[in-house]
Short mmCIF file of C-alpha atoms in Angstrom, two decimals:
data_model
loop_
_atom_site.label_atom_id
_atom_site.label_comp_id
_atom_site.label_asym_id
_atom_site.label_seq_id
_atom_site.Cartn_x
_atom_site.Cartn_y
_atom_site.Cartn_z
CA MET A 629 -96.12 -0.51 19.32
CA PHE A 630 -98.05 -2.87 16.52
CA CYS A 631 -99.66 -5.82 18.19
CA ARG A 632 -101.17 -6.46 21.18
CA LEU A 633 -103.53 -9.87 20.47
CA PHE A 634 -106.15 -10.71 23.53
CA ASN A 635 -108.40 -13.75 23.80
CA SER A 636 -111.51 -12.00 24.04
CA HIS A 637 -115.68 -13.62 25.05
CA ASN A 638 -117.76 -11.33 23.15
CA LYS A 639 -120.91 -11.50 25.16
CA VAL A 640 -124.61 -11.75 23.72
CA THR A 641 -127.46 -12.76 26.32
CA ASN A 642 -125.44 -12.08 29.36
CA PHE A 643 -123.66 -9.00 28.43
CA ARG A 644 -125.46 -6.41 30.83
CA LYS A 645 -124.24 -7.97 33.70
CA LEU A 646 -122.92 -5.64 36.32
CA PHE A 647 -119.45 -6.15 35.62
CA VAL A 648 -119.11 -7.16 31.99
CA LYS A 649 -116.10 -9.77 31.39
CA CYS A 650 -114.52 -9.71 28.05
CA VAL A 651 -114.88 -9.13 24.70
CA ASN A 652 -118.13 -6.51 23.98
CA ASP A 653 -116.21 -6.10 27.40
CA ASN A 654 -118.90 -4.38 29.44
CA ILE A 655 -120.11 -3.35 26.30
CA GLN A 656 -118.23 -1.37 25.03
CA ARG A 657 -116.55 -3.86 22.56
CA PRO A 658 -115.58 -7.12 22.54
CA TYR A 659 -111.88 -7.04 23.92
CA SER A 660 -110.53 -6.16 27.30
CA SER A 661 -108.27 -3.34 27.83
CA ILE A 662 -105.45 -3.96 30.22
CA THR A 663 -102.20 -3.86 30.37
CA HIS A 664 -100.09 -6.90 29.61
CA LYS A 665 -97.92 -6.72 33.06
CA GLU A 666 -100.91 -7.50 35.21
CA ASN A 667 -103.92 -9.78 35.97
CA GLU A 668 -107.59 -9.23 36.58
CA VAL A 669 -109.97 -10.55 39.53
CA GLU A 670 -113.47 -9.24 38.81
CA LEU A 671 -116.09 -8.10 41.01
CA GLY A 672 -119.65 -7.89 40.30
CA ASP A 673 -123.41 -8.23 40.95
CA SER A 674 -125.01 -11.36 39.66
CA THR A 675 -128.05 -10.69 40.32
CA LEU A 676 -128.46 -7.03 38.82
CA ALA A 677 -128.56 -6.26 34.73
CA ALA A 678 -126.76 -2.74 35.34
CA PRO A 679 -123.23 -2.76 34.42
CA ASN A 680 -122.86 0.25 36.55
CA PHE A 681 -119.55 -0.56 37.79
CA ALA A 682 -116.58 -2.76 36.71
CA ALA A 683 -114.15 -3.58 38.89
CA SER A 684 -111.33 -5.43 37.60
CA LEU A 685 -108.41 -5.37 40.05
CA LYS A 686 -104.89 -6.47 38.33
CA THR A 687 -101.62 -7.73 40.18
CA ARG A 688 -98.00 -6.49 40.30
CA SER A 689 -94.72 -8.46 39.30
CA ARG A 690 -92.62 -10.03 41.87
CA GLN A 691 -90.26 -8.20 41.74
CA GLU A 692 -92.27 -4.68 42.13
CA ARG A 693 -93.83 -6.90 44.68
CA LEU A 694 -90.23 -7.32 46.59
CA ARG A 695 -88.85 -3.93 46.17
CA GLU A 696 -91.99 -2.48 48.22
CA ASP A 697 -92.32 -4.72 50.59
CA ARG A 698 -88.88 -2.44 51.92
CA ILE A 699 -90.83 0.46 51.85
CA LEU A 700 -94.48 0.52 52.35
CA PRO A 701 -97.27 -2.58 53.39
CA PHE A 702 -99.82 -3.40 50.87
CA SER A 703 -103.01 -4.03 52.00
CA SER A 704 -104.13 -7.37 52.98
CA PHE A 705 -107.32 -6.79 51.34
CA LEU A 706 -106.36 -6.36 47.74
CA THR A 707 -103.83 -9.36 48.44
CA ASP A 708 -105.31 -12.36 47.17
CA ASN A 709 -104.27 -15.72 48.43
CA PHE A 710 -101.60 -16.64 46.55
CA GLY A 711 -99.64 -13.26 47.79
CA ARG A 712 -100.90 -11.27 44.21
CA ARG A 713 -101.72 -7.80 44.98
CA HIS A 714 -104.13 -6.10 42.28
CA THR A 715 -103.93 -2.56 41.51
CA TYR A 716 -105.53 -1.85 38.77
CA LEU A 717 -109.22 -0.82 39.00
CA ARG A 718 -111.76 -0.98 35.86
CA ILE A 719 -115.36 1.41 36.57
CA SER A 720 -118.15 0.89 34.37
CA LEU A 721 -120.01 4.43 34.00
CA THR A 722 -122.82 3.23 31.32
CA GLU A 723 -124.36 0.37 29.90
CA LYS A 724 -125.47 3.24 27.02
CA CYS A 725 -123.37 3.22 23.66
CA ASN A 726 -123.78 5.62 20.50
CA LEU A 727 -123.29 2.52 18.02
CA ARG A 728 -124.83 -1.10 17.55
CA CYS A 729 -121.77 -3.44 16.69
CA GLN A 730 -123.04 -6.69 15.36
CA TYR A 731 -121.30 -8.51 17.66
CA CYS A 732 -122.03 -6.77 20.62
CA MET A 733 -125.73 -5.84 20.36
CA PRO A 734 -128.57 -5.79 18.63
CA GLU A 735 -129.71 -3.06 15.90
CA GLU A 736 -132.94 -1.87 18.35
CA GLY A 737 -130.28 -1.07 21.32
CA ILE A 738 -131.19 -3.01 24.51
CA LYS A 739 -133.67 -2.27 27.79
CA LEU A 740 -131.82 0.25 29.97
CA THR A 741 -131.13 -0.52 33.22
CA PRO A 742 -133.77 2.64 35.71
CA ARG A 743 -131.18 5.08 36.24
CA GLY A 744 -131.70 4.74 40.45
CA GLN A 745 -129.96 1.33 39.54
CA LEU A 746 -126.45 2.92 38.24
CA LEU A 747 -123.38 4.47 40.83
CA SER A 748 -124.05 7.70 40.96
CA THR A 749 -120.94 10.01 40.54
CA SER A 750 -120.62 10.15 44.17
CA GLU A 751 -120.90 6.63 44.93
CA VAL A 752 -118.14 5.93 41.88
CA LEU A 753 -115.73 8.37 43.49
CA THR A 754 -116.57 7.01 46.71
CA LEU A 755 -115.57 3.57 46.36
CA ALA A 756 -112.28 4.38 43.85
CA ARG A 757 -110.71 6.58 46.93
CA LEU A 758 -111.41 3.49 48.73
CA PHE A 759 -109.61 1.19 46.34
CA VAL A 760 -106.79 3.81 46.25
CA GLN A 761 -106.56 4.18 49.70
CA GLU A 762 -105.88 0.57 49.37
CA GLY A 763 -103.23 0.93 47.13
CA VAL A 764 -104.50 0.83 43.51
CA ASP A 765 -102.72 3.20 41.60
CA LYS A 766 -105.06 3.04 37.90
CA ILE A 767 -108.36 3.16 37.12
CA ARG A 768 -109.94 2.63 33.65
CA LEU A 769 -112.85 3.80 32.81
CA THR A 770 -115.08 1.70 30.51
CA GLY A 771 -118.44 1.36 29.44
CA GLY A 772 -120.86 0.98 27.52
CA GLU A 773 -119.31 4.39 25.92
CA PRO A 774 -117.76 6.22 28.79
CA LEU A 775 -117.83 9.63 26.80
CA ILE A 776 -121.03 9.65 26.25
CA ARG A 777 -121.95 10.31 29.96
CA PRO A 778 -122.43 13.81 30.71
CA ASP A 779 -120.13 14.10 33.21
CA VAL A 780 -117.17 12.35 32.17
CA VAL A 781 -114.67 15.50 32.52
CA ASP A 782 -115.54 15.76 36.26
CA ILE A 783 -115.31 12.26 37.17
CA ILE A 784 -111.96 12.36 35.95
CA ALA A 785 -110.61 15.39 37.27
CA GLU A 786 -111.98 14.34 40.76
CA LEU A 787 -110.24 11.28 40.36
CA ARG A 788 -107.02 13.46 39.48
CA LYS A 789 -107.26 14.69 43.16
CA LEU A 790 -107.00 11.04 45.04
CA GLU A 791 -103.33 10.22 45.80
CA GLY A 792 -101.71 7.79 45.30
CA LEU A 793 -103.44 7.94 41.91
CA LYS A 794 -100.75 7.79 39.19
CA THR A 795 -102.62 6.72 35.51
CA ILE A 796 -106.50 7.79 34.76
CA ALA A 797 -107.55 5.85 31.32
CA VAL A 798 -110.21 5.34 29.06
CA THR A 799 -111.67 2.98 26.62
CA THR A 800 -114.09 4.57 23.99
CA ASN A 801 -115.29 3.85 20.64
CA GLY A 802 -113.51 6.91 19.62
CA MET A 803 -116.94 8.59 17.84
CA ASN A 804 -117.22 11.73 20.31
CA LEU A 805 -113.29 11.76 21.29
CA ALA A 806 -112.10 14.30 19.45
CA ARG A 807 -114.89 16.69 21.13
CA LEU A 808 -113.91 16.30 24.14
CA LEU A 809 -110.24 15.18 24.31
CA PRO A 810 -108.81 19.09 25.27
CA LYS A 811 -110.92 19.19 28.42
CA LEU A 812 -110.40 15.26 28.97
CA LYS A 813 -106.64 15.86 28.97
CA ASP A 814 -106.85 19.36 30.80
CA ALA A 815 -108.74 17.17 33.52
CA GLY A 816 -105.56 14.68 33.79
CA LEU A 817 -106.44 11.70 31.34
CA ASP A 818 -103.44 9.72 30.97
CA LEU A 819 -104.02 7.09 28.41
CA ILE A 820 -106.67 6.19 25.63
CA ASN A 821 -107.61 3.20 23.74
CA ILE A 822 -109.50 3.32 20.97
CA SER A 823 -111.75 0.80 19.50
CA LEU A 824 -111.20 -0.05 15.74
CA ASP A 825 -112.15 -2.62 14.09
CA SER A 826 -111.78 -1.98 9.83
CA LEU A 827 -109.28 0.75 8.00
CA VAL A 828 -112.33 0.43 5.30
CA PRO A 829 -114.74 2.66 5.61
CA ALA A 830 -117.79 0.89 4.70
CA LYS A 831 -116.60 -2.32 6.41
CA PHE A 832 -116.30 0.00 9.88
CA GLU A 833 -120.13 1.13 8.74
CA PHE A 834 -120.88 -2.41 8.44
CA ILE A 835 -120.09 -3.77 11.65
CA VAL A 836 -121.24 -0.93 13.84
CA ARG A 837 -124.11 0.10 12.11
CA ARG A 838 -123.65 3.39 12.06
CA LYS A 839 -121.86 6.23 10.44
CA GLY A 840 -118.55 7.47 11.83
CA PHE A 841 -115.07 6.27 10.29
CA HIS A 842 -113.38 9.22 9.76
CA LYS A 843 -114.88 10.27 13.85
CA VAL A 844 -112.58 8.22 14.66
CA MET A 845 -109.89 8.71 12.81
CA GLU A 846 -110.30 11.96 13.71
CA GLY A 847 -109.63 10.95 17.23
CA ILE A 848 -106.60 8.79 17.00
CA ASP A 849 -105.01 11.55 15.02
CA MET A 850 -105.97 14.38 17.78
CA ALA A 851 -104.41 12.06 20.62
CA ILE A 852 -101.62 11.62 18.77
CA GLU A 853 -101.08 15.29 18.85
CA MET A 854 -102.11 15.94 21.71
CA GLY A 855 -98.64 13.99 23.19
CA TYR A 856 -100.70 10.58 23.79
CA ASN A 857 -97.62 7.82 22.98
CA PRO A 858 -98.87 5.39 22.69
CA VAL A 859 -102.08 5.68 21.25
CA LYS A 860 -103.33 1.92 21.43
CA VAL A 861 -105.87 0.58 18.90
CA ASN A 862 -108.57 -2.06 20.02
CA CYS A 863 -109.02 -4.29 16.72
CA VAL A 864 -111.23 -7.74 17.16
CA VAL A 865 -110.15 -10.21 14.87
CA MET A 866 -112.91 -12.33 13.27
CA ARG A 867 -112.98 -14.35 10.74
CA GLY A 868 -114.51 -14.04 7.62
CA LEU A 869 -114.41 -9.89 7.69
CA ASN A 870 -111.43 -8.25 8.60
CA GLU A 871 -108.67 -11.11 9.37
CA ASP A 872 -107.39 -9.50 5.70
CA GLU A 873 -106.50 -6.49 7.54
CA LEU A 874 -104.25 -7.77 10.00
CA LEU A 875 -101.38 -6.06 8.09
CA ASP A 876 -102.80 -2.99 6.88
CA PHE A 877 -103.09 -2.35 10.72
CA VAL A 878 -99.35 -3.66 11.62
CA ALA A 879 -98.43 -1.09 8.78
CA LEU A 880 -99.89 1.63 10.53
CA THR A 881 -97.92 1.61 13.54
CA GLU A 882 -94.32 2.03 11.19
CA LYS A 883 -94.93 6.07 11.37
CA LYS A 884 -97.67 6.75 13.74
CA PRO A 885 -96.75 5.73 17.69
CA LEU A 886 -100.11 3.32 17.56
CA GLU A 887 -100.26 0.56 19.85
CA VAL A 888 -102.48 -1.92 17.66
CA ARG A 889 -103.90 -4.55 19.91
CA PHE A 890 -105.19 -7.37 18.18
CA ILE A 891 -108.01 -9.32 19.93
CA GLU A 892 -108.78 -12.94 19.65
CA TYR A 893 -112.64 -12.79 19.09
CA MET A 894 -114.76 -15.61 20.52
CA PRO A 895 -117.75 -16.10 18.89
CA PHE A 896 -120.47 -16.02 21.07
CA ASP A 897 -123.43 -17.19 19.30
CA GLY A 898 -127.11 -17.31 21.05
CA ASN A 899 -125.73 -18.51 24.24
CA LYS A 900 -123.72 -21.25 22.36
CA TRP A 901 -120.31 -21.25 21.38
CA ASN A 902 -119.21 -20.67 17.43
CA PHE A 903 -115.35 -21.62 17.14
CA LYS A 904 -115.42 -21.63 13.46
CA LYS A 905 -115.34 -17.77 13.82
CA MET A 906 -111.87 -17.45 15.52
CA VAL A 907 -108.83 -16.71 14.62
CA SER A 908 -106.58 -18.07 16.73
CA TYR A 909 -103.81 -16.14 18.37
CA GLN A 910 -101.15 -18.51 16.42
CA GLU A 911 -102.74 -18.07 12.99
CA MET A 912 -102.74 -13.96 13.41
CA LEU A 913 -99.60 -14.35 14.35
CA ASP A 914 -98.21 -16.77 11.42
CA HIS A 915 -99.44 -14.38 9.13
CA ILE A 916 -97.61 -11.52 10.60
CA ARG A 917 -94.81 -13.61 10.40
CA GLN A 918 -95.36 -13.41 6.32
CA GLN A 919 -94.93 -9.99 6.25
CA TRP A 920 -92.25 -9.45 9.04
CA PRO A 921 -90.30 -13.17 9.11
CA LYS A 922 -88.35 -11.60 11.57
CA LEU A 923 -90.99 -10.72 13.99
CA GLU A 924 -88.89 -10.53 17.86
CA MET A 925 -90.67 -11.43 20.81
CA LEU A 926 -89.57 -9.72 23.47
CA GLN A 927 -88.89 -11.12 27.07
CA THR A 928 -91.84 -10.82 29.97
CA GLY A 929 -92.62 -10.89 33.28
CA HIS A 930 -93.80 -14.48 34.55
CA THR A 931 -96.80 -12.98 35.92
CA ASP A 932 -97.60 -11.47 32.87
CA THR A 933 -100.31 -13.05 30.48
CA ALA A 934 -99.38 -10.64 27.59
CA LYS A 935 -97.51 -11.81 24.73
CA THR A 936 -95.05 -8.83 23.56
CA PHE A 937 -92.93 -9.21 19.57
CA LYS A 938 -91.26 -5.74 17.85
CA VAL A 939 -91.01 -5.72 14.08
CA GLU A 940 -87.75 -4.07 13.05
CA GLY A 941 -88.24 -0.42 12.53
CA PHE A 942 -92.04 -0.66 14.26
CA LYS A 943 -92.32 -0.17 17.52
CA ASP A 944 -93.53 -3.31 20.13
CA GLY A 945 -96.51 -4.56 21.13
CA SER A 946 -98.03 -7.76 22.54
CA LEU A 947 -100.38 -10.29 22.77
CA LYS A 948 -102.57 -10.92 25.53
CA VAL A 949 -105.10 -13.33 27.50
CA CYS A 950 -108.53 -11.84 28.45
CA LEU A 951 -109.38 -13.09 31.99
CA PHE A 952 -112.86 -14.52 32.80
CA GLY A 953 -114.94 -16.01 35.58
CA ASN A 954 -118.11 -15.94 37.64
CA SER A 955 -117.63 -14.82 40.79
CA GLU A 956 -119.36 -11.05 41.54
CA VAL A 957 -120.12 -9.02 43.93
CA SER A 958 -122.47 -5.68 44.09
CA LEU A 959 -120.79 -2.93 45.70
CA ARG A 960 -122.98 -0.70 44.83
CA ASP A 961 -126.07 -2.05 47.40
CA VAL A 962 -123.12 -2.77 50.02
CA LEU A 963 -122.50 0.93 49.64
CA ARG A 964 -125.95 1.98 49.77
CA SER A 965 -126.70 -0.14 53.14
CA GLY A 966 -124.80 1.77 54.47
CA ALA A 967 -122.03 0.02 55.10
CA SER A 968 -118.70 1.67 56.49
CA ASP A 969 -115.43 1.72 54.38
CA GLU A 970 -114.36 -0.89 56.70
CA GLU A 971 -117.40 -3.46 55.81
CA LEU A 972 -116.39 -2.33 52.86
CA LEU A 973 -112.86 -3.06 52.54
CA GLN A 974 -113.70 -6.70 54.37
CA ILE A 975 -116.21 -7.56 51.44
CA ILE A 976 -113.43 -6.30 48.62
CA GLY A 977 -110.94 -8.34 50.43
CA ALA A 978 -113.04 -11.85 50.49
CA ALA A 979 -113.59 -10.80 47.00
CA VAL A 980 -110.04 -11.30 46.44
CA GLY A 981 -109.25 -13.87 48.31
CA ARG A 982 -111.64 -16.05 46.23
CA LYS A 983 -109.43 -15.40 42.81
CA LYS A 984 -107.78 -19.11 41.29
CA LYS A 985 -104.51 -19.29 40.65
CA GLN A 986 -105.15 -19.32 37.09
CA HIS A 987 -108.00 -18.63 34.40
CA ALA A 988 -110.15 -21.15 32.70
CA GLY A 989 -109.21 -21.66 29.10
CA MET A 990 -111.22 -20.99 26.43
CA PHE A 991 -112.68 -24.45 26.17
CA SER A 992 -112.97 -24.79 30.19
CA ILE A 993 -114.86 -20.86 29.62
CA SER A 994 -117.48 -22.25 26.84
CA GLN A 995 -118.91 -25.22 29.53
CA MET A 996 -119.57 -22.71 32.10
CA LYS A 997 -123.02 -21.79 33.49
CA ASN A 998 -124.87 -19.97 30.85
CA ARG A 999 -122.25 -20.33 28.91
CA PRO A 1000 -122.77 -23.91 26.82
CA MET A 1001 -120.28 -24.78 24.08
CA ILE A 1002 -121.88 -25.31 20.68
CA LEU A 1003 -122.31 -28.58 19.13
CA ILE A 1004 -119.91 -29.24 16.74
CA GLU A 1005 -121.67 -30.67 13.62
CA ALA A 1006 -120.97 -33.47 11.93
CA GLN A 1007 -119.66 -32.04 7.77
CA LEU A 1008 -123.01 -33.75 6.50
CA THR A 1009 -122.47 -33.57 2.41
CA HIS A 1010 -123.82 -36.14 1.26
CA THR A 1011 -126.54 -39.48 2.64
CA ASP A 1012 -125.71 -43.59 2.06
CA ALA A 1013 -127.59 -45.69 1.13
CA GLN A 1014 -129.59 -46.82 3.22
CA GLY A 1015 -130.52 -42.58 3.85
CA ARG A 1016 -128.03 -42.21 6.67
CA ALA A 1017 -126.08 -38.97 6.48
CA THR A 1018 -122.69 -39.11 5.45
CA MET A 1019 -119.76 -37.73 3.98
CA VAL A 1020 -118.61 -37.69 0.54
CA ASP A 1021 -114.85 -38.66 0.53
CA VAL A 1022 -112.92 -36.07 -2.26
CA GLY A 1023 -109.19 -37.02 -0.78
CA GLY A 1024 -108.84 -39.33 -3.89
CA LYS A 1025 -109.44 -36.30 -6.21
CA VAL A 1026 -106.51 -34.22 -8.23
CA PRO A 1027 -106.88 -30.21 -6.96
CA THR A 1028 -107.75 -28.21 -9.55
CA ARG A 1029 -108.56 -24.32 -10.55
CA ARG A 1030 -111.95 -24.22 -10.26
CA THR A 1031 -114.19 -21.09 -10.50
CA ALA A 1032 -118.50 -20.62 -10.35
CA ALA A 1033 -120.19 -17.88 -11.01
CA ALA A 1034 -123.78 -16.91 -9.51
CA ARG A 1035 -126.26 -14.33 -10.62
CA ALA A 1036 -129.51 -12.55 -8.30
CA ILE A 1037 -131.57 -9.79 -9.39
CA VAL A 1038 -133.50 -7.73 -6.70
CA ILE A 1039 -136.13 -5.46 -8.60
CA LEU A 1040 -136.18 -1.90 -5.89
CA GLY A 1041 -139.40 -0.12 -7.59
CA PRO A 1042 -138.69 3.62 -9.18
CA THR A 1043 -137.58 5.32 -5.44
CA ALA A 1044 -135.51 2.95 -3.94
CA PHE A 1045 -133.63 2.37 -7.41
CA ARG A 1046 -133.59 6.32 -7.41
CA LEU A 1047 -131.45 6.43 -3.60
CA LEU A 1048 -130.08 3.46 -4.14
CA ARG A 1049 -128.61 4.68 -7.39
CA ASP A 1050 -127.43 8.21 -6.22
CA ASN A 1051 -126.31 6.50 -2.64
CA GLN A 1052 -128.76 8.91 -1.25
CA LEU A 1053 -130.26 5.88 1.70
CA VAL A 1054 -130.48 6.72 4.70
CA LYS A 1055 -128.73 4.01 6.18
CA GLY A 1056 -125.98 4.31 4.23
CA ASP A 1057 -123.95 3.25 0.84
CA ALA A 1058 -125.56 -0.06 -0.26
CA LEU A 1059 -123.90 -1.33 -2.81
CA ALA A 1060 -120.57 -1.39 -0.98
CA VAL A 1061 -122.14 -2.87 2.08
CA ALA A 1062 -124.16 -5.39 0.04
CA GLN A 1063 -120.57 -6.22 -1.88
CA LEU A 1064 -119.03 -6.80 1.64
CA ALA A 1065 -122.10 -9.04 2.79
CA GLY A 1066 -121.53 -11.28 -0.48
CA ILE A 1067 -117.85 -11.74 0.15
CA MET A 1068 -118.20 -12.67 3.81
CA ALA A 1069 -120.97 -15.46 3.30
CA SER A 1070 -119.10 -17.15 -0.08
CA LYS A 1071 -116.48 -17.36 3.26
CA GLN A 1072 -119.05 -18.87 5.40
CA THR A 1073 -120.65 -21.07 2.72
CA SER A 1074 -120.00 -24.33 5.08
CA ALA A 1075 -121.07 -22.37 7.97
CA LEU A 1076 -124.24 -21.58 6.22
CA ILE A 1077 -125.12 -25.10 4.52
CA PRO A 1078 -124.40 -27.67 6.23
CA LEU A 1079 -124.23 -30.13 2.63
CA CYS A 1080 -120.74 -28.10 1.54
CA HIS A 1081 -117.20 -29.14 1.96
CA PRO A 1082 -115.30 -26.23 3.28
CA LEU A 1083 -113.04 -24.99 1.26
CA PRO A 1084 -110.45 -22.35 0.55
CA LEU A 1085 -110.74 -19.52 -1.60
CA ASP A 1086 -108.56 -17.60 -3.87
CA HIS A 1087 -110.58 -14.69 -5.03
CA ILE A 1088 -114.05 -13.34 -4.81
CA SER A 1089 -115.90 -10.58 -6.78
CA VAL A 1090 -119.08 -9.54 -6.20
CA THR A 1091 -120.66 -7.10 -8.90
CA PHE A 1092 -123.45 -4.62 -9.74
CA ASP A 1093 -125.62 -3.66 -12.81
CA LEU A 1094 -128.24 -1.35 -12.83
CA ASP A 1095 -131.00 -2.11 -15.06
CA GLU A 1096 -133.20 1.25 -15.65
CA LEU A 1097 -135.84 -0.43 -17.42
CA GLN A 1098 -136.82 -2.43 -14.36
CA ASN A 1099 -135.95 -1.24 -11.74
CA ALA A 1100 -133.32 -3.45 -10.73
CA THR A 1101 -129.74 -4.25 -9.19
CA VAL A 1102 -128.49 -7.27 -11.24
CA ILE A 1103 -125.98 -8.93 -8.68
CA THR A 1104 -122.93 -11.43 -10.27
CA ALA A 1105 -120.90 -12.92 -7.61
CA THR A 1106 -117.47 -14.75 -8.54
CA CYS A 1107 -115.71 -17.29 -6.42
CA SER A 1108 -112.28 -19.56 -7.59
CA THR A 1109 -110.76 -22.08 -5.75
CA THR A 1110 -107.24 -24.40 -6.30
CA GLY A 1111 -109.08 -27.77 -4.74
CA ARG A 1112 -110.86 -31.22 -5.12
CA THR A 1113 -114.56 -29.69 -4.92
CA GLY A 1114 -116.35 -26.92 -7.04
CA VAL A 1115 -117.54 -23.14 -5.53
CA GLU A 1116 -120.96 -23.26 -7.02
CA MET A 1117 -122.55 -23.18 -3.48
CA GLU A 1118 -120.60 -20.86 -2.52
CA ALA A 1119 -120.99 -18.29 -5.31
CA LEU A 1120 -124.46 -18.83 -5.26
CA THR A 1121 -124.39 -18.18 -1.42
CA ALA A 1122 -122.31 -14.63 -2.05
CA ALA A 1123 -125.32 -13.40 -4.42
CA SER A 1124 -128.07 -14.68 -2.09
CA VAL A 1125 -126.24 -12.77 0.76
CA ALA A 1126 -125.56 -9.62 -1.02
CA ALA A 1127 -129.23 -10.06 -2.17
CA LEU A 1128 -130.60 -10.27 0.86
CA THR A 1129 -128.49 -6.95 2.31
CA LEU A 1130 -129.98 -5.27 -0.55
CA TYR A 1131 -133.26 -6.11 0.71
CA ASP A 1132 -132.10 -4.93 4.01
CA MET A 1133 -130.71 -1.43 3.07
CA CYS A 1134 -134.05 -0.45 0.77
CA LYS A 1135 -136.39 -1.70 3.21
CA ALA A 1136 -137.40 1.36 4.74
CA VAL A 1137 -138.00 3.30 1.28
CA SER A 1138 -140.61 0.31 0.49
CA HIS A 1139 -141.60 -3.43 1.49
CA ASP A 1140 -142.47 -4.06 -2.48
CA ILE A 1141 -138.97 -5.47 -2.96
CA ILE A 1142 -138.66 -8.92 -5.08
CA ILE A 1143 -135.46 -11.21 -5.27
CA THR A 1144 -135.35 -13.05 -8.12
CA ASP A 1145 -133.72 -15.09 -10.83
CA ILE A 1146 -130.90 -16.26 -8.27
CA LYS A 1147 -129.50 -18.66 -10.54
CA LEU A 1148 -125.32 -20.49 -11.33
CA VAL A 1149 -124.04 -18.74 -14.38
CA ARG A 1150 -121.62 -20.80 -14.81
CA LYS A 1151 -118.80 -23.44 -13.22
CA ILE A 1152 -115.37 -24.58 -14.82
CA GLY A 1153 -113.21 -26.93 -13.88
CA GLY A 1154 -113.74 -30.25 -12.56
CA LYS A 1155 -115.29 -33.75 -14.40
CA ARG A 1156 -116.97 -31.18 -16.74
CA ASP A 1157 -118.07 -26.77 -17.06
CA PHE A 1158 -121.14 -25.66 -17.61
CA HIS A 1159 -122.57 -22.10 -19.10
CA ARG A 1160 -126.01 -20.78 -18.66
CA HIS A 1161 -127.38 -19.41 -22.07
CA PRO A 1162 -129.24 -16.07 -21.92
#
């Protein structure tokens, strides 16, 4: 399967809710990991910042419901007011994670919830047993990163003993997967979702702020070798970062039994929405169809939020809209109060009964409490005669080929320069990360500098020359476009951000680093050319 695209939400300030909801689903990453045949309702505790039990229930299709009506009555506690049966439960085992993804959590991590506020193993199994008795037949274990919980294998083994539970799944970042997979499979793990946002090792390292690309790929290959089919790979697509890898991910599935699930990233910056970073489902689909124009959309059930596609010669995949809601309830607190199974079921039934007929769209979601939409700013490029901001109209200009190059120098000092040159910095390959940062920044120039027109860039390059005499790195950024205005700012932004990235990668060695001589080197196209003399 090649594509399962999700509409997900990047949580920043509220990502430690008890039942975490979408991209960065439970901090593990920014996606939901549910299958396309089910809808989701979430139960959580809005009063506690501990993702210790994320419960998400799903519904069966009408055909399945009618078929089962002839066999066994379904639990009224897990049936909502619209007759939908919720049979899929997600349990967050931990809030800890061994990665620090850019869109998920700060580099220094988070303040962890006291251990006593987390569900114990026995509490996890007690609640799982109760849900399975009422009709849940699939449980997914999430996090944080669930595979760093020491007793995860034991939990899976105990879940496997529950009569009526058909499927046990896990969503993981893959860092520990190869080491644990033989034990997980023996314990009874049925399905695996692995997060992977880039196929480029340096870009992967930049996104997650840790090394480990080859560990994740080893885990994916081992899962295939051990018979998991399909192995599901979750990829959050972000503008300016990895949208150029869509086709590479699709191509992976031609020869490997992978289901790549592209997730529509919903940026969540500083508790405010920023739609500029979002690559829409339609844009992804259009891009894929340029390579595979005969991409076929397959028929799905009327309750499905996923959209399933097939490429000739490939396996089919799907696109899914992630679900979102504000209602939450703490089963942990009720369980610890000594409540009986019947009392727990009454609370579960009340929460399921509050489930709405359909979930809010992304614009409604962004306006929910604690989730204000970012103000959509005007494109301020110049001021008029009265000093008021106004945008210059370039619509009358003829599009021409335009190129600009900018330069910056980073004086590192002898120790940092030597480590950079020899690629021995603790943080990794600084030049590769700085190159990636410069390219990404040039694409975001109009978002970073409000007086710039947004431009489609035809080409971007960021190169480095190492100056042994000055212990310095000379950065040259070149940008090209076919448009009505120049790309000087894009080139300058690329050079500047690449320089800042080098500073960040080297500052642990020395803070005596100087960024200097940022300048435009040349500009070609437009009214007049410009060449700076050496």
